[in-house]
Coordinates of C-alpha atoms in Angstrom, one line a residue:
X1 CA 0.0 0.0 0.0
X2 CA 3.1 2.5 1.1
X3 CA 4.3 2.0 -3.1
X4 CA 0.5 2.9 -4.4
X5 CA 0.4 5.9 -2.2
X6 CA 3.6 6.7 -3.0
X7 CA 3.1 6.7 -6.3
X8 CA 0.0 8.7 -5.8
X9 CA 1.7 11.3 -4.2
X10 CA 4.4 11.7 -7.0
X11 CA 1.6 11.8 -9.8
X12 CA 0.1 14.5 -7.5
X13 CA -3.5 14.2 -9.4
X14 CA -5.6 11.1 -8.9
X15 CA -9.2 10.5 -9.3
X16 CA -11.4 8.5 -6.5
X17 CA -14.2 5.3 -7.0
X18 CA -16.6 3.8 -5.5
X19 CA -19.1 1.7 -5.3
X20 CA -21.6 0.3 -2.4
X21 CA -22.6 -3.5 -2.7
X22 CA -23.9 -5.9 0.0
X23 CA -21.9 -8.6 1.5
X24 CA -23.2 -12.0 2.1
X25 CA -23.6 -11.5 6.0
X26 CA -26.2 -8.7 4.6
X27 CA -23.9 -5.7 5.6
X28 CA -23.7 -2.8 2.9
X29 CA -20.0 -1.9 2.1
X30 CA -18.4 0.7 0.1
X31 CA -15.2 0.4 -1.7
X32 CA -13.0 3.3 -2.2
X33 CA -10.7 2.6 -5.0
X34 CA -8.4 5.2 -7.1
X35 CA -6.9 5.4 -10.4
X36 CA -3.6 7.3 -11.2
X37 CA -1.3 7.7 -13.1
X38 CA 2.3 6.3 -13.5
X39 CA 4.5 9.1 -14.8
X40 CA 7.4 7.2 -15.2
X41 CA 5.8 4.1 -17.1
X42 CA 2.8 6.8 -19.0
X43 CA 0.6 3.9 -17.5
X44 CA -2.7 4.6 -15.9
X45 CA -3.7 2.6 -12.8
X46 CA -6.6 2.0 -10.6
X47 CA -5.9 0.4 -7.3
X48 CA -8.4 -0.6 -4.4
X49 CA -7.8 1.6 -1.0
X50 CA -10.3 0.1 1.2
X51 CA -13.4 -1.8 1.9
X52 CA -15.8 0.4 4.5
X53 CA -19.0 -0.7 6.2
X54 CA -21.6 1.9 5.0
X55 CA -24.5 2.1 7.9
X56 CA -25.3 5.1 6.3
X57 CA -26.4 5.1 3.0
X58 CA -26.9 9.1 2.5
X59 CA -24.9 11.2 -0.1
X60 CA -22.9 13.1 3.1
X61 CA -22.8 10.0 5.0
X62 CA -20.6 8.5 2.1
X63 CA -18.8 11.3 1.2
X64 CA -17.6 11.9 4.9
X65 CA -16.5 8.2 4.9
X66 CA -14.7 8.5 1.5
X67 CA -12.6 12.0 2.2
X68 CA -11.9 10.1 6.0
X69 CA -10.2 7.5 4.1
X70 CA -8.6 9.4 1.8
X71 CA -7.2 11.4 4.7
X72 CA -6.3 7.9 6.8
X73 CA -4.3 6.8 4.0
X74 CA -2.2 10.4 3.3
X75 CA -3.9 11.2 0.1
X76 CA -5.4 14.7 -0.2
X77 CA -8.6 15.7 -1.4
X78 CA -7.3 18.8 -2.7
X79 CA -5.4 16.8 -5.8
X80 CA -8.7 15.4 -6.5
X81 CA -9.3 15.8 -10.4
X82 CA -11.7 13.0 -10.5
X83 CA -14.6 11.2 -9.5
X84 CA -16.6 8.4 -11.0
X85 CA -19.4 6.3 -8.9
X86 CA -22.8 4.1 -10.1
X87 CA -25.6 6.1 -11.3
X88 CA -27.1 6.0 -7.7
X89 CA -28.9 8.8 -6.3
X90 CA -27.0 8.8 -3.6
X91 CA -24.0 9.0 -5.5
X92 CA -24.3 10.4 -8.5
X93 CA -27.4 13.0 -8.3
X94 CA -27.2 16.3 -8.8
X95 CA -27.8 17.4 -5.0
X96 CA -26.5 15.7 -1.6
X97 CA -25.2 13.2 -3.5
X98 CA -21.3 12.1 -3.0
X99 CA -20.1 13.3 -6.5
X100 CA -22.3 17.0 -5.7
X101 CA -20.6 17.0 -2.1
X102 CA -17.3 16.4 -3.1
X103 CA -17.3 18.6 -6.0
X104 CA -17.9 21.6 -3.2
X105 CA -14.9 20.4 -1.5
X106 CA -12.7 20.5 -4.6
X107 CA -14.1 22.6 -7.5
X108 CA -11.2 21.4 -9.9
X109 CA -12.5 17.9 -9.9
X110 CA -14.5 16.1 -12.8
X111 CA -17.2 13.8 -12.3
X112 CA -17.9 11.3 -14.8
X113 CA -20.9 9.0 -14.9
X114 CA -20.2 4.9 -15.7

């Protein structure tokens, strides 16, 4: 994980993912994943950060659970250029969603529907 952030840090931009699903036991969970890219090898990655339980399914409840990880792992939102989730309400609508909430944190960033 230390080489990915690494990395990370040196590309300085980096776009953010996620998507909820629910595990077997019936617990919703949220992965946070990112994609950056490799300057040295002009190769674009995507590598999974973290698996969080998501009791909250709400647009700010997700968003505050996203940016915390980001922070836990030494990423910063602030080199956010990206953003790409489901086409969930929740996380992709135009208000109170994730992708609306974490545009206000970082205005630079691009959201991109899959």
């Amino acid at each position: 994980m230390k080489k990915i952030l690494d990395k990370v840090k040196e590309t300085k931009y980096y776009a953010v993912f996620g998507d909820e699903t629910t595990d077997a036991s019936g617990t919703e969970q949220l992965s946070v994943c990112i994609r950056y890219l490799d300057i040295q090898k002009s190769k674009i990655h995507e590598e999974f950060i973290s698996f969080l339980s998501a009791t909250d399914l709400t647009g700010s409840a997700l968003r505050h659970q996203i940016v915390q990880e980001l922070n836990r792992v030494g990423i910063q939102v602030e080199t956010l250029r990206g953003q790409d989730y489901d086409g969930g309400a929740n996380m992709s609508g135009n208000f109170s969603s994730v992708q609306s909430l974490v545009k206000q944190l970082q205005p630079l960033e691009t959201y991109i529907l899959v």
